[in-house]
Coordinates of C-alpha atoms in Angstrom, one line a residue:
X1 CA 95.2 75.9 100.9
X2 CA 95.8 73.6 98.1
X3 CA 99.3 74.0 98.2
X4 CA 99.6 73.6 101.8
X5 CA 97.8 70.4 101.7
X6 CA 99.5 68.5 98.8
X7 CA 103.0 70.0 100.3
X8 CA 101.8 68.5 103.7
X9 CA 101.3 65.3 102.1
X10 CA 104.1 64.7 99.9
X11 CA 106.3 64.7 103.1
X12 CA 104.2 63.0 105.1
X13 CA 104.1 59.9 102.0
X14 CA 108.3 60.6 101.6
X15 CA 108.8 59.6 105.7
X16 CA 106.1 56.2 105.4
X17 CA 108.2 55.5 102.3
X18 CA 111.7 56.3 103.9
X19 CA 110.3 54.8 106.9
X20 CA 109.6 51.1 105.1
X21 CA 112.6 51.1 103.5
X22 CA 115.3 48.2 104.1
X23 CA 118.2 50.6 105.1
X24 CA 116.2 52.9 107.6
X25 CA 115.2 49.7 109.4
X26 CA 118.5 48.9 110.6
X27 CA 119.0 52.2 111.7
X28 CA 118.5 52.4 115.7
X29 CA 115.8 53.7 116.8
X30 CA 116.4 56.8 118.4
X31 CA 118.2 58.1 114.8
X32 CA 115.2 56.9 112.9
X33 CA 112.3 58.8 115.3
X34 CA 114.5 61.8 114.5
X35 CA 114.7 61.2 110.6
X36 CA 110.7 61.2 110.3
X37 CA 110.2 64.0 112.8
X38 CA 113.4 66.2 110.7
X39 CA 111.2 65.1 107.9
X40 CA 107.9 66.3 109.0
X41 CA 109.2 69.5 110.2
X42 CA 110.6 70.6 107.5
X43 CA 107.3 69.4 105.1
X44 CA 104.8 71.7 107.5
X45 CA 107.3 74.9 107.5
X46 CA 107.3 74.5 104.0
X47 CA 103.8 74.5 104.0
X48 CA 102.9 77.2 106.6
X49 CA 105.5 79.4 104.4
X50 CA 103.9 79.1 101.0
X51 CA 100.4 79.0 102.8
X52 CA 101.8 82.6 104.6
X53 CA 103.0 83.7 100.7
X54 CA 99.4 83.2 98.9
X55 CA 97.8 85.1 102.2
X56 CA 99.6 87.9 101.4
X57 CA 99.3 87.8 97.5
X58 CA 95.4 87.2 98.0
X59 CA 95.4 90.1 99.9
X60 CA 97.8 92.7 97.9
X61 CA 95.7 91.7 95.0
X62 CA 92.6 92.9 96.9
X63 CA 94.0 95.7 98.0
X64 CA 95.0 96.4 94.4
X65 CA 91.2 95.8 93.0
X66 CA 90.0 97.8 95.4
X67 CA 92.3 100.9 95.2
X68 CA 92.2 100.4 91.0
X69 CA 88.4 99.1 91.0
X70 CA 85.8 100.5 93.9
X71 CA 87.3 104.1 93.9
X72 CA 87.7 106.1 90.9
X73 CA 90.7 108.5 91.8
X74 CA 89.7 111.9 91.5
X75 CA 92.8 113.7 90.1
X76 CA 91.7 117.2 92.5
X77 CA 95.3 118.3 92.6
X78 CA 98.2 117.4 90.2
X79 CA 102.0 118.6 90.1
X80 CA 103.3 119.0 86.3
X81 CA 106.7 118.7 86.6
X82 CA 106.9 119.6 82.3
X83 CA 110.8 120.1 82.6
X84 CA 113.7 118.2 84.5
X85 CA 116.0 121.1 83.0
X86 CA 117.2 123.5 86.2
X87 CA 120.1 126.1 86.7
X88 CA 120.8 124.7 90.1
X89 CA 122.7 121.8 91.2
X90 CA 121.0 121.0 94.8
X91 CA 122.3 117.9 95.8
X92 CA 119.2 116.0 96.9
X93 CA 116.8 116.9 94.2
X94 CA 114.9 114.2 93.3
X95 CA 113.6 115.1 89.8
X96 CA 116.5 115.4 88.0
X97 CA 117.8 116.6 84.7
X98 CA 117.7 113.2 82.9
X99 CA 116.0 114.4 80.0
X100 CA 115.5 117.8 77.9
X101 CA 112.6 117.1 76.6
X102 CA 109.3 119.6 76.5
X103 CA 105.8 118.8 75.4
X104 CA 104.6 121.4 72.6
X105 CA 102.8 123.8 74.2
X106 CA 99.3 123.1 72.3
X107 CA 100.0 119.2 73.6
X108 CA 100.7 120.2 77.2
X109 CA 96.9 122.5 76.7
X110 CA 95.4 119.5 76.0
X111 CA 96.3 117.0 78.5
X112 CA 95.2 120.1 80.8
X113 CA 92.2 120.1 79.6
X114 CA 92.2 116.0 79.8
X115 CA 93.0 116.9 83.7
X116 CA 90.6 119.3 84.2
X117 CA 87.4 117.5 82.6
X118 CA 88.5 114.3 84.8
X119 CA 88.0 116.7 88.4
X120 CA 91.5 118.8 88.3
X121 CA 90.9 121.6 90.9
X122 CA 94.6 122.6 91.1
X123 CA 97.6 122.8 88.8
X124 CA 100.9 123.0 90.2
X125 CA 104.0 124.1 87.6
X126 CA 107.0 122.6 89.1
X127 CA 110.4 121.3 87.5
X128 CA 113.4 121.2 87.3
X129 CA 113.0 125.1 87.1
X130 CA 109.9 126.3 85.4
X131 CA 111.2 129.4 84.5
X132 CA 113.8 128.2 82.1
X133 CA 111.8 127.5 79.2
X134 CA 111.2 130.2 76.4
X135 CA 112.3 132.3 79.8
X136 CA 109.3 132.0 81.4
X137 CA 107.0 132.3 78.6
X138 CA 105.9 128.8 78.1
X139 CA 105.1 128.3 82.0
X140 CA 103.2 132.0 81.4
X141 CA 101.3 131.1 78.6
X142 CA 99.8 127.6 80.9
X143 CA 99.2 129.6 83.7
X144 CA 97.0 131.9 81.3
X145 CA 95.6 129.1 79.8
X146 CA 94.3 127.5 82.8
X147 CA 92.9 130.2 84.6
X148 CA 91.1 132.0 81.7
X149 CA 90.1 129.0 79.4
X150 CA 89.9 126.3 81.7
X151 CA 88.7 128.3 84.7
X152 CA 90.8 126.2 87.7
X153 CA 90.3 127.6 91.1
X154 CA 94.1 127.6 91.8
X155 CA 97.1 127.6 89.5
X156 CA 100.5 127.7 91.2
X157 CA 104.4 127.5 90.6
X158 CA 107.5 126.3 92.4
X159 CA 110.3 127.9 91.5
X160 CA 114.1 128.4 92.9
X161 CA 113.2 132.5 92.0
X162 CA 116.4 133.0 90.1
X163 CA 115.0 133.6 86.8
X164 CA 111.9 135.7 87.6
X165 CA 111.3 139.2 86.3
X166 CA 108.9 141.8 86.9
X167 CA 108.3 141.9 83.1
X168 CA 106.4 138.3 83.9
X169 CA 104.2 139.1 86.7
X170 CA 102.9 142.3 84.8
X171 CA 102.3 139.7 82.1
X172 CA 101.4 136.8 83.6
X173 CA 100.8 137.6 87.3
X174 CA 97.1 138.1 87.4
X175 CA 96.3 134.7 86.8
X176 CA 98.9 133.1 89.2
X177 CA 97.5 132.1 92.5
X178 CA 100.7 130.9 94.5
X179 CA 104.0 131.1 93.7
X180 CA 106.3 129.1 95.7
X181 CA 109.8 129.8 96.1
X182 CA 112.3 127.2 97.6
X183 CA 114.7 128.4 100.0
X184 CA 116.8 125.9 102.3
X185 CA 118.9 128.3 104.2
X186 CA 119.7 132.5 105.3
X187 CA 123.1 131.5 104.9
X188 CA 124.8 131.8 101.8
X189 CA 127.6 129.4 102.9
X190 CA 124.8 126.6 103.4
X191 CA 123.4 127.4 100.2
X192 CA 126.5 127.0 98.2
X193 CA 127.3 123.6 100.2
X194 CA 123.2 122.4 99.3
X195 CA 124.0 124.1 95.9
X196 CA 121.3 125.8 95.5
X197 CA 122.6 128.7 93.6
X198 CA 124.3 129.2 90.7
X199 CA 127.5 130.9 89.4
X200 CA 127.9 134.1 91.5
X201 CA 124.3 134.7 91.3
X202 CA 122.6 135.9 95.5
X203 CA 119.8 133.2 95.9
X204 CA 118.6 134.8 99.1
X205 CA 118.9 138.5 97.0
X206 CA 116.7 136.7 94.2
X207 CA 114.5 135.5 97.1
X208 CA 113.5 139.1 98.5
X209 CA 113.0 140.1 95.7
X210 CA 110.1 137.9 94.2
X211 CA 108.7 138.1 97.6
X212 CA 108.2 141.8 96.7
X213 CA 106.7 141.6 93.3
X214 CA 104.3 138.7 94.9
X215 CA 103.0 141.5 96.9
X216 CA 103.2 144.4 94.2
X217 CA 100.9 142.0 92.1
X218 CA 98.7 140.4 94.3
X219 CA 100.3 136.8 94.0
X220 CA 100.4 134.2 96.9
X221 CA 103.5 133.7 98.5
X222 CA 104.9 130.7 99.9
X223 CA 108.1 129.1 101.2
X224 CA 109.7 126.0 100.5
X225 CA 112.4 124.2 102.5
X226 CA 114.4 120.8 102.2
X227 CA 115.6 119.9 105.9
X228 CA 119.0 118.4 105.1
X229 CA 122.1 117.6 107.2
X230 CA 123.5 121.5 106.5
X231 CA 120.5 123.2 107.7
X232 CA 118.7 120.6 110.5
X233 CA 120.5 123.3 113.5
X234 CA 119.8 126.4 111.5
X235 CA 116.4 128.5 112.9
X236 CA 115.0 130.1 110.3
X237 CA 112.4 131.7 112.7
X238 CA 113.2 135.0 112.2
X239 CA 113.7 135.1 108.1
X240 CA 110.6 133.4 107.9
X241 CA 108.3 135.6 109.7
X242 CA 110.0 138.8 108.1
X243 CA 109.1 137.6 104.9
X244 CA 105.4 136.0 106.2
X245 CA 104.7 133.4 103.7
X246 CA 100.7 132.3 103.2
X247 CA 102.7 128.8 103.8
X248 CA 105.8 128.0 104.4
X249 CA 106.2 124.1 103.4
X250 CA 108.8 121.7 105.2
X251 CA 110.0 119.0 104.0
X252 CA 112.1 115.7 105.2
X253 CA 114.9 115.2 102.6
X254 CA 113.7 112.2 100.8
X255 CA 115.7 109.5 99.0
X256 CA 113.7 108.4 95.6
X257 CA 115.9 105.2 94.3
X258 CA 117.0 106.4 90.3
X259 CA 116.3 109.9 91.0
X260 CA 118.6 110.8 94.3
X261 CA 120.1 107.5 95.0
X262 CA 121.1 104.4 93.0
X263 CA 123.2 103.2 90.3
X264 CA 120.8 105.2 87.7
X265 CA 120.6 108.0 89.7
X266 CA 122.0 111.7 88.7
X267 CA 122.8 113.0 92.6
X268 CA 123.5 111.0 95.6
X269 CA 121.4 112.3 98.5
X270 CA 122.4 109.7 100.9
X271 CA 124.8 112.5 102.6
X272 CA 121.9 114.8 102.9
X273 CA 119.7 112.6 104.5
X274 CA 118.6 113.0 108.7
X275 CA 117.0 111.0 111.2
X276 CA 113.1 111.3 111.8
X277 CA 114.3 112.7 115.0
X278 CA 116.2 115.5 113.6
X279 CA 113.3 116.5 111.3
X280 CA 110.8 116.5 114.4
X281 CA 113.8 118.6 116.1
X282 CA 113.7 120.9 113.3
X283 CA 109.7 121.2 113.7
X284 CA 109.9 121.8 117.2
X285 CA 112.3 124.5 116.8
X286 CA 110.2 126.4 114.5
X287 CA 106.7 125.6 116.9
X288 CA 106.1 129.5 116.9
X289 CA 106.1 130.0 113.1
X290 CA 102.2 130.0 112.2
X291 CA 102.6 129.4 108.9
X292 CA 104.3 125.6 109.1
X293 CA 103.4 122.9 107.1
X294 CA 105.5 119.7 108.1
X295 CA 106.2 116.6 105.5
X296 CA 108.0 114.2 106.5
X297 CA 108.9 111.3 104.0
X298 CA 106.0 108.9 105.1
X299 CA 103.8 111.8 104.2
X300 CA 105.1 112.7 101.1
X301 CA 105.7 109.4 99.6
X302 CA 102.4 108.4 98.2
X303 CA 100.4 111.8 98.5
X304 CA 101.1 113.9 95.7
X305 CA 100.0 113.2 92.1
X306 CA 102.8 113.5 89.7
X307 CA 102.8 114.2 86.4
X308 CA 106.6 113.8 84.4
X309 CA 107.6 115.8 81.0
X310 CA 105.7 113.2 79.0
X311 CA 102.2 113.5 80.7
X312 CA 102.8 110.4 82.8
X313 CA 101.9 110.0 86.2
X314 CA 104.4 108.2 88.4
X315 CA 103.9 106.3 90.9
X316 CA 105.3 107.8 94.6
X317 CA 107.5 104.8 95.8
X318 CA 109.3 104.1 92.3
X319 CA 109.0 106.9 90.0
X320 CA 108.2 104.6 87.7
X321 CA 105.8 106.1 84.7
X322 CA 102.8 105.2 83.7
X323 CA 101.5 105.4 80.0
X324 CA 100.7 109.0 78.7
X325 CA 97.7 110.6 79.5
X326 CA 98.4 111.9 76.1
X327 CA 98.1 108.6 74.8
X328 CA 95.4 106.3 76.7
X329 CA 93.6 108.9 78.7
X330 CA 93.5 110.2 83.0
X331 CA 91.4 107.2 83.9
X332 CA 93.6 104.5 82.5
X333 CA 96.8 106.0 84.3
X334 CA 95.6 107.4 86.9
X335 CA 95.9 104.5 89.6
X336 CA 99.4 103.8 88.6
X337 CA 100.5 106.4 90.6
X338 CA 99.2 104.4 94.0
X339 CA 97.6 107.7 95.5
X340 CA 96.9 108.3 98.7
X341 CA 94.1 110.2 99.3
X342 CA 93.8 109.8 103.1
X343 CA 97.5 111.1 103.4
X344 CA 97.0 114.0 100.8
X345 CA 94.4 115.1 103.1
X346 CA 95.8 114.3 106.5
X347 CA 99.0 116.4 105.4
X348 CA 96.8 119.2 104.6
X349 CA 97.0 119.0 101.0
X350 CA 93.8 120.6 100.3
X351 CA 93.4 124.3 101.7
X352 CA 92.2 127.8 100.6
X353 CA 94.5 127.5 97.5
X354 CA 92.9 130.0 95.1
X355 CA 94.0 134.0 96.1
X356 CA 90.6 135.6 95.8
X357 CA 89.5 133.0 99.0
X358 CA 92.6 134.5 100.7
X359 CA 92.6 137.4 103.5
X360 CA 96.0 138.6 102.4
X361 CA 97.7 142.1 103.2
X362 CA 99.5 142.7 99.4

């Protein structure tokens, strides 16, 4: 308001002064009413535009104390992406291969552990491809870890399936609750276009077959699929209900600006990218499937807590990083990643994620 006023009253002193002066009086009349009213105008846009400026900042700033300060953010489910390293080349990924680094394994235990003491329910292993490290064995070894010493009621992995053996799930199987597999397309050629595959290597052979080891050792199954602009038409109806999923997750190709898109940016999704009608097209094609879960890019954006390689959460819009929970602890970081707990929810973020709650036919 202070601005507004003094604003308001600088022009209103400039047209007296103009007004008295010895060149506007010999102006005529008509020119000079217009001068002072120009004059005024512009003095009480001015005004209304920088009072209309601090309205807003007074309001982001307490929407920001209330999100950082009445709330305490619960971190109940958190995605670890621990590697940006992946086999595949799929052209709208949005966590890309920009680094190669890996945490130590004991390091990665304890910011677990940090995660789990601050309310962690659920651990999801995600990449990159999680498989890649030590071939499996450093993805094994936290999955163990967190179900035996840190006792989490669900401990899951996303995987393209590629680099999976049965050797691991006789290993490590028993204390994996879900593994999710991402699939885009049944047809090969779509694949290859997408490019999820790599070299000469079957994705959908790879596919079928972790789908049957899930079941030979009692792991969770679920789907995941990208809707892109080479498989919005395809229905997958069929496929999917052969290979009966507990969930089969959809989601709206999303652009993340450094990631997928931009200057900085490793891919460019912007060809991949559909309308929000073609993704509720897509949905409504695949109405019978009973195990859809729909998100589109307004529900993903802000509803998932994400941790990168380094153990810092980042925040949904940006992907910018916070500090290392490593470093400064979960509370301190925790709110940097602007979560949105109302949309985790409303997307049906929390369900029956740990196996032994499941009624599943292995």
């Amino acid at each position: 308001m202070l601005i507004y006023s003094v604003l308001s009253s600088h022009f209103r002193r400039l047209a007296i002064n103009i007004s008295n002066s010895m060149e506007f009086q010999i102006l005529p009349f008509t020119l000079k009413l217009c001068m002072v009213i120009s004059i005024c105008i512009i003095g009480k846009k001015c005004g209304d535009w920088l009072l209309a400026v601090k309205i807003k900042s007074g309001k982001d700033e307490k929407n920001k104390r209330e999100h950082n300060g009445s709330k305490r953010t619960v971190p109940t489910s958190v995605n670890y992406h621990f590697t940006r390293q992946c086999n595949y080349k799929c052209g709208f990924c949005f966590h890309t291969a920009k680094t190669s680094f890996v945490l130590p394994l004991e390091e990665a235990k304890r910011g677990l552990r940090m995660l789990r003491d601050a309310g962690m329910e659920k651990v999801n292993f995600s990449g990159g491809e999680p498989f890649l490290q030590d071939r499996g064995r450093y993805v094994g070894e936290m999955v163990r870890y967190c179900k035996r010493e840190l006792h989490l009621p669900s401990v899951t992995i996303v995987s393209n399936g590629s680099m999976i053996t049965e050797r691991w799930f006789k290993q490590y199987g028993d204390d994996l609750d879900i593994l999710a597999v991402s699939c885009d397309s049944f047809v090969p050629e779509t694949n290859a276009l997408i490019g999820r595959q790599q070299g000469q290597k079957n994705h959908l052979e790879s596919l079928k077959r972790v789908r049957h080891w899930c079941a030979e050792y009692k792991v969770a199954f679920k789907l995941n699929t990208v809707v892109n602009i080479y498989n919005k038409e395809e229905d997958m109806s069929a496929n999917i209900m052969e290979l009966n999923p507990c969930r089969w997750k959809v989601f709206q190709c999303l652009l993340i600006d450094g990631e997928n898109v931009g200057e900085l940016a490793l891919r460019n999704a912007e060809k991949y990218v559909i309308s929000d009608e073609d993704f509720q097209t897509f949905l409504q094609c695949h109405r019978e499937v009973p195990c859809l879960v729909p998100e589109s890019n307004e529900a993903m954006r802000y509803s998932y807590l994400i941790l990168d390689e380094y153990m810092r959460f980042l925040d949904g819009g940006t992907k910018q990083p916070s500090k290392s929970i490593l470093d400064v602890g979960v509370e301190n970081t925790i709110n940097y990643a602007a979560f949105d707990e109302r949309m985790f929810l409303k997307r049906g973020g929390k369900y029956q994620w740990s196996k032994a709650d499941m009624l599943l036919d292995w």
